[in-house]
Structures are given as C-alpha cells and as structure tokens.
PDB file of C-alpha atoms in Angstrom:
ATOM      1  CA  GLY A   1      -8.894  15.451   5.351  1.00  0.00           C
ATOM      2  CA  TYR A   2     -10.965  12.779   3.846  1.00  0.00           C
ATOM      3  CA  ARG A   3     -13.995  13.544   1.406  1.00  0.00           C
ATOM      4  CA  GLU A   4     -17.038  11.563   2.444  1.00  0.00           C
ATOM      5  CA  PRO A   5     -18.238   9.088   1.156  1.00  0.00           C
ATOM      6  CA  LEU A   6     -15.026   7.172   0.437  1.00  0.00           C
ATOM      7  CA  ASN A   7     -14.867   4.579  -2.198  1.00  0.00           C
ATOM      8  CA  ALA A   8     -13.991   1.023  -1.045  1.00  0.00           C
ATOM      9  CA  ASN A   9     -10.248   1.385  -1.526  1.00  0.00           C
ATOM     10  CA  GLU A  10      -9.954   4.657   0.371  1.00  0.00           C
ATOM     11  CA  GLN A  11     -12.496   3.370   3.240  1.00  0.00           C
ATOM     12  CA  SER A  12     -10.032   0.168   3.472  1.00  0.00           C
ATOM     13  CA  LYS A  13      -6.955   2.502   3.672  1.00  0.00           C
ATOM     14  CA  LYS A  14      -8.721   4.732   6.563  1.00  0.00           C
ATOM     15  CA  ASP A  15      -9.709   1.662   8.447  1.00  0.00           C
ATOM     16  CA  ASP A  16      -6.147   0.246   8.457  1.00  0.00           C
ATOM     17  CA  ASN A  17      -2.831   1.098   7.009  1.00  0.00           C
ATOM     18  CA  PRO A  18      -2.630  -1.615   4.168  1.00  0.00           C
ATOM     19  CA  LEU A  19       1.190  -2.174   5.085  1.00  0.00           C
ATOM     20  CA  ASN A  20       0.209  -3.623   8.275  1.00  0.00           C
ATOM     21  CA  VAL A  21      -1.260  -6.599   6.692  1.00  0.00           C
ATOM     22  CA  ARG A  22       1.998  -8.461   6.304  1.00  0.00           C
ATOM     23  CA  ALA A  23       2.164  -9.021  10.187  1.00  0.00           C
ATOM     24  CA  ARG A  24      -1.146 -10.689   9.849  1.00  0.00           C
ATOM     25  CA  ILE A  25      -0.099 -12.645   7.054  1.00  0.00           C
ATOM     26  CA  GLU A  26       3.028 -14.038   8.741  1.00  0.00           C
ATOM     27  CA  ASN A  27       1.571 -14.622  12.262  1.00  0.00           C
ATOM     28  CA  ILE A  28      -2.060 -15.474  11.737  1.00  0.00           C
ATOM     29  CA  TYR A  29      -2.993 -16.420   8.066  1.00  0.00           C
ATOM     30  CA  ALA A  30       0.177 -18.347   7.237  1.00  0.00           C
ATOM     31  CA  LYS A  31      -0.341 -20.396  10.322  1.00  0.00           C
ATOM     32  CA  ASN A  32      -4.110 -20.875   9.928  1.00  0.00           C
ATOM     33  CA  GLY A  33      -4.538 -21.120   6.371  1.00  0.00           C
ATOM     34  CA  PHE A  34      -6.848 -19.573   3.733  1.00  0.00           C
ATOM     35  CA  GLU A  35     -10.025 -19.834   5.501  1.00  0.00           C
ATOM     36  CA  SER A  36      -8.806 -17.551   8.333  1.00  0.00           C
ATOM     37  CA  ILE A  37      -8.139 -14.654   6.107  1.00  0.00           C
ATOM     38  CA  ASP A  38     -10.191 -11.370   6.627  1.00  0.00           C
ATOM     39  CA  LYS A  39     -12.137 -10.458   3.590  1.00  0.00           C
ATOM     40  CA  GLY A  40     -11.121  -6.898   3.816  1.00  0.00           C
ATOM     41  CA  ASP A  41      -7.400  -8.029   4.044  1.00  0.00           C
ATOM     42  CA  LEU A  42      -8.043 -10.608   1.129  1.00  0.00           C
ATOM     43  CA  ARG A  43      -9.634  -8.405  -1.306  1.00  0.00           C
ATOM     44  CA  GLY A  44      -7.607  -5.053  -0.682  1.00  0.00           C
ATOM     45  CA  ARG A  45      -4.808  -4.908   1.656  1.00  0.00           C
ATOM     46  CA  PHE A  46      -2.986  -7.993   0.455  1.00  0.00           C
ATOM     47  CA  ARG A  47      -2.346  -6.324  -2.934  1.00  0.00           C
ATOM     48  CA  TRP A  48      -0.047  -3.810  -1.211  1.00  0.00           C
ATOM     49  CA  TRP A  49       2.121  -6.791  -0.576  1.00  0.00           C
ATOM     50  CA  GLY A  50       2.053  -8.037  -4.196  1.00  0.00           C
ATOM     51  CA  LEU A  51      -0.766 -10.684  -3.418  1.00  0.00           C
ATOM     52  CA  TYR A  52      -3.935 -11.344  -5.521  1.00  0.00           C
ATOM     53  CA  THR A  53      -6.224 -14.414  -5.222  1.00  0.00           C
ATOM     54  CA  GLN A  54      -5.989 -16.581  -8.230  1.00  0.00           C
ATOM     55  CA  ARG A  55      -9.095 -17.199 -10.167  1.00  0.00           C
ATOM     56  CA  LYS A  56     -10.072 -20.835  -9.892  1.00  0.00           C
ATOM     57  CA  PRO A  57      -9.498 -23.134 -12.874  1.00  0.00           C
ATOM     58  CA  GLY A  58     -12.498 -23.138 -15.307  1.00  0.00           C
ATOM     59  CA  TYR A  59     -13.454 -19.489 -14.937  1.00  0.00           C
ATOM     60  CA  ASP A  60     -12.114 -17.254 -17.933  1.00  0.00           C
ATOM     61  CA  GLY A  61     -11.541 -13.454 -17.938  1.00  0.00           C
ATOM     62  CA  SER A  62     -15.267 -13.031 -18.850  1.00  0.00           C
ATOM     63  CA  TRP A  63     -16.172 -13.662 -15.138  1.00  0.00           C
ATOM     64  CA  THR A  64     -13.778 -10.931 -13.629  1.00  0.00           C
ATOM     65  CA  GLY A  65     -16.662  -8.350 -13.248  1.00  0.00           C
ATOM     66  CA  ASP A  66     -19.043 -10.906 -11.594  1.00  0.00           C
ATOM     67  CA  GLU A  67     -20.122  -9.790  -8.198  1.00  0.00           C
ATOM     68  CA  ASN A  68     -19.926 -13.258  -6.777  1.00  0.00           C
ATOM     69  CA  THR A  69     -16.036 -13.069  -6.170  1.00  0.00           C
ATOM     70  CA  ASP A  70     -16.152 -16.049  -3.723  1.00  0.00           C
ATOM     71  CA  MET A  71     -17.038 -18.421  -6.492  1.00  0.00           C
ATOM     72  CA  LEU A  72     -14.116 -17.235  -8.471  1.00  0.00           C
ATOM     73  CA  GLU A  73     -11.444 -16.941  -5.906  1.00  0.00           C
ATOM     74  CA  ASP A  74      -9.093 -19.979  -5.657  1.00  0.00           C
ATOM     75  CA  GLU A  75      -7.087 -20.561  -2.256  1.00  0.00           C
ATOM     76  CA  TYR A  76      -3.898 -19.770  -4.245  1.00  0.00           C
ATOM     77  CA  PHE A  77      -2.393 -16.410  -4.802  1.00  0.00           C
ATOM     78  CA  MET A  78      -0.716 -14.678  -7.655  1.00  0.00           C
ATOM     79  CA  LEU A  79       2.387 -13.032  -6.150  1.00  0.00           C
ATOM     80  CA  ARG A  80       4.242 -10.184  -7.978  1.00  0.00           C
ATOM     81  CA  VAL A  81       7.639  -9.402  -7.012  1.00  0.00           C
ATOM     82  CA  ARG A  82       9.056  -5.953  -7.918  1.00  0.00           C
ATOM     83  CA  SER A  83      12.173  -5.364  -9.988  1.00  0.00           C
ATOM     84  CA  ASP A  84      12.202  -1.657 -10.450  1.00  0.00           C
ATOM     85  CA  GLY A  85      14.057  -0.937 -13.719  1.00  0.00           C
ATOM     86  CA  GLY A  86      14.331  -4.626 -14.450  1.00  0.00           C
ATOM     87  CA  ALA A  87      17.811  -5.105 -12.961  1.00  0.00           C
ATOM     88  CA  LEU A  88      18.541  -8.112 -11.171  1.00  0.00           C
ATOM     89  CA  SER A  89      21.770  -9.537  -9.625  1.00  0.00           C
ATOM     90  CA  ALA A  90      22.639 -13.188 -10.087  1.00  0.00           C
ATOM     91  CA  ALA A  91      21.842 -13.978  -6.398  1.00  0.00           C
ATOM     92  CA  ALA A  92      18.327 -12.414  -6.899  1.00  0.00           C
ATOM     93  CA  LEU A  93      17.855 -14.393 -10.133  1.00  0.00           C
ATOM     94  CA  ARG A  94      18.768 -17.655  -8.401  1.00  0.00           C
ATOM     95  CA  THR A  95      16.393 -16.852  -5.482  1.00  0.00           C
ATOM     96  CA  LEU A  96      13.592 -16.067  -7.943  1.00  0.00           C
ATOM     97  CA  GLY A  97      14.294 -19.390  -9.686  1.00  0.00           C
ATOM     98  CA  GLY A  98      14.179 -21.119  -6.356  1.00  0.00           C
ATOM     99  CA  ILE A  99      10.849 -19.619  -5.217  1.00  0.00           C
ATOM    100  CA  SER A 100       9.392 -20.781  -8.798  1.00  0.00           C
ATOM    101  CA  THR A 101      10.746 -24.327  -8.328  1.00  0.00           C
ATOM    102  CA  GLU A 102       9.697 -24.833  -4.739  1.00  0.00           C
ATOM    103  CA  PHE A 103       6.524 -22.759  -4.159  1.00  0.00           C
ATOM    104  CA  ALA A 104       4.952 -21.841  -7.767  1.00  0.00           C
ATOM    105  CA  ARG A 105       4.868 -25.191  -9.631  1.00  0.00           C
ATOM    106  CA  ASP A 106       7.945 -24.157 -11.771  1.00  0.00           C
ATOM    107  CA  THR A 107       6.120 -21.022 -13.031  1.00  0.00           C
ATOM    108  CA  ALA A 108       6.998 -17.608 -13.350  1.00  0.00           C
ATOM    109  CA  ASP A 109       5.877 -14.539 -15.676  1.00  0.00           C
ATOM    110  CA  ILE A 110       7.723 -11.173 -16.370  1.00  0.00           C
ATOM    111  CA  SER A 111       5.197  -8.530 -16.515  1.00  0.00           C
ATOM    112  CA  ASP A 112       5.072  -5.257 -18.662  1.00  0.00           C
ATOM    113  CA  ARG A 113       6.388  -3.405 -15.715  1.00  0.00           C
ATOM    114  CA  GLN A 114       9.441  -5.917 -15.514  1.00  0.00           C
ATOM    115  CA  ASN A 115       8.006  -7.501 -12.241  1.00  0.00           C
ATOM    116  CA  VAL A 116       8.042 -11.274 -11.791  1.00  0.00           C
ATOM    117  CA  GLN A 117       4.762 -12.907 -11.211  1.00  0.00           C
ATOM    118  CA  TYR A 118       4.224 -16.481  -9.711  1.00  0.00           C
ATOM    119  CA  HIS A 119       0.902 -18.410  -9.528  1.00  0.00           C
ATOM    120  CA  TRP A 120      -0.100 -21.219  -7.090  1.00  0.00           C
ATOM    121  CA  ILE A 121       1.312 -19.339  -4.049  1.00  0.00           C
ATOM    122  CA  ASP A 122       0.086 -20.866  -0.662  1.00  0.00           C
ATOM    123  CA  VAL A 123      -0.353 -18.159   1.955  1.00  0.00           C
ATOM    124  CA  LYS A 124       1.429 -20.694   4.420  1.00  0.00           C
ATOM    125  CA  ASN A 125       4.612 -20.080   2.336  1.00  0.00           C
ATOM    126  CA  MET A 126       4.685 -16.316   2.451  1.00  0.00           C
ATOM    127  CA  PRO A 127       6.909 -16.014   5.464  1.00  0.00           C
ATOM    128  CA  GLU A 128       9.641 -17.997   4.010  1.00  0.00           C
ATOM    129  CA  ILE A 129       9.218 -16.378   0.447  1.00  0.00           C
ATOM    130  CA  TRP A 130       9.601 -12.869   1.984  1.00  0.00           C
ATOM    131  CA  ARG A 131      12.573 -14.101   4.055  1.00  0.00           C
ATOM    132  CA  ARG A 132      14.272 -15.433   0.771  1.00  0.00           C
ATOM    133  CA  LEU A 133      13.439 -12.119  -1.073  1.00  0.00           C
ATOM    134  CA  ASP A 134      14.575  -9.941   1.681  1.00  0.00           C
ATOM    135  CA  GLU A 135      17.941 -11.779   1.688  1.00  0.00           C
ATOM    136  CA  VAL A 136      18.749 -10.520  -1.693  1.00  0.00           C
ATOM    137  CA  GLY A 137      17.063  -7.046  -1.569  1.00  0.00           C
ATOM    138  CA  LEU A 138      13.864  -7.837  -3.618  1.00  0.00           C
ATOM    139  CA  GLN A 139      10.415  -6.864  -2.227  1.00  0.00           C
ATOM    140  CA  THR A 140       6.753  -7.403  -3.026  1.00  0.00           C
ATOM    141  CA  THR A 141       5.813  -4.231  -1.455  1.00  0.00           C
ATOM    142  CA  GLU A 142       3.496  -2.077  -3.541  1.00  0.00           C
ATOM    143  CA  ALA A 143       3.734  -4.352  -6.486  1.00  0.00           C
ATOM    144  CA  CYS A 144      -0.088  -4.364  -6.975  1.00  0.00           C
ATOM    145  CA  GLY A 145      -3.158  -2.508  -5.904  1.00  0.00           C
ATOM    146  CA  ASP A 146      -4.070   1.031  -5.108  1.00  0.00           C
ATOM    147  CA  CYS A 147      -0.573   2.317  -4.560  1.00  0.00           C
ATOM    148  CA  PRO A 148       2.239   3.977  -6.187  1.00  0.00           C
ATOM    149  CA  ARG A 149       3.704   1.846  -8.831  1.00  0.00           C
ATOM    150  CA  VAL A 150       6.216   1.714 -11.866  1.00  0.00           C
ATOM    151  CA  VAL A 151       9.308   3.125 -10.597  1.00  0.00           C
ATOM    152  CA  LEU A 152      11.701   3.612 -13.682  1.00  0.00           C
ATOM    153  CA  GLY A 153      15.232   4.585 -13.868  1.00  0.00           C
ATOM    154  CA  SER A 154      17.424   5.686 -16.520  1.00  0.00           C
ATOM    155  CA  PRO A 155      20.380   3.292 -17.506  1.00  0.00           C
ATOM    156  CA  LEU A 156      22.596   6.523 -17.659  1.00  0.00           C
ATOM    157  CA  ALA A 157      21.686   7.724 -14.120  1.00  0.00           C
ATOM    158  CA  GLY A 158      24.957   9.152 -12.374  1.00  0.00           C
ATOM    159  CA  GLU A 159      26.760   9.216 -15.946  1.00  0.00           C
ATOM    160  CA  SER A 160      25.623  12.482 -17.224  1.00  0.00           C
ATOM    161  CA  LEU A 161      27.380  15.768 -15.774  1.00  0.00           C
ATOM    162  CA  ASP A 162      24.394  17.815 -16.668  1.00  0.00           C
ATOM    163  CA  GLU A 163      21.414  15.779 -15.480  1.00  0.00           C
ATOM    164  CA  VAL A 164      18.694  17.628 -13.407  1.00  0.00           C
ATOM    165  CA  LEU A 165      18.617  15.294 -10.622  1.00  0.00           C
ATOM    166  CA  ASP A 166      20.045  11.971  -9.480  1.00  0.00           C
ATOM    167  CA  GLY A 167      19.996   9.855  -6.473  1.00  0.00           C
TER     168      GLY A 167
END
C-alpha cells in the first residue's frame, strides 16, 4: 500500500505509470509542440524516458533551486541514452553520431554513468530518435529520474567457472 501523504514523485507515479508518457510524447506532444505538454508529464514522467527540460541560456546553476521553474525551462530537452556497461556496437555508435548531427547541434556528452547525453532536442523529433535507437538496441528508458538506474556488468561475466550468478 501507499503511505500518505506521498511526496510529489510518488504521487505522480500513483496518478499514472510514468512509462505511459511515451505514447503521449509520440502521439500528442511531438505533433503539437512544447506548449501542448502537460506539466505533470514535463517535470516528472518525461524523465523516465530520458528527457529533462534544458535550462534557458543565461541562467547558471545557482538558479536550479528557484521555485519559478517556468522561467528556467527552455523548449529544448536534454536527452539521455543508456549504455549499460558502456559497450556500444559500431552500428550503435554511428546511430548516436547521426542523432548528434541531425538533432542535437553536433553535441553529445558521455556522463559519469557511461550514458550519452544530447542537448537541443526538440520534442517533435523524439519519435524519429526513438525509432533509430530501437533499431540498434539502445534505449532512453529509465536513464533519468526517480527510477532504477546504473546497471553495471562485469567484463568477465560468463568467463569464470565459479561465478555466483550470471545471466
């Protein structure tokens, strides 16, 4: 059961499974643009699909805790792509490079968790970006937000005869 009162993250998850927002991104928000995005999705559920609003230019990190988040939010997103264990195929790397070139102003960062982060992502491009990532086995699911993260693997998985468990 739930313990009441719930914090904002838990209430949002209780109201709607955060993973359901992908359908709204593809079928509503990508077609109707940033202004059509529900604030509950924008500031919570989008993160379950690797999307954060990008801070508007001119606001440094000291503004992050400010309560007026509307003034800080740009209409572009930071998108995080998972690469559990940091292993990427040549096809995946080419796809990531193409997304950077076509949708992220030639930018891509590698995070501490070995994920790839893009900036300047327009919500209108998300269906195509997800299609390309799906083709090479990459995903943005649960790359951010209040969800399970940081899946690590041993480079020796499957090699040791006495390992305790291996998939």
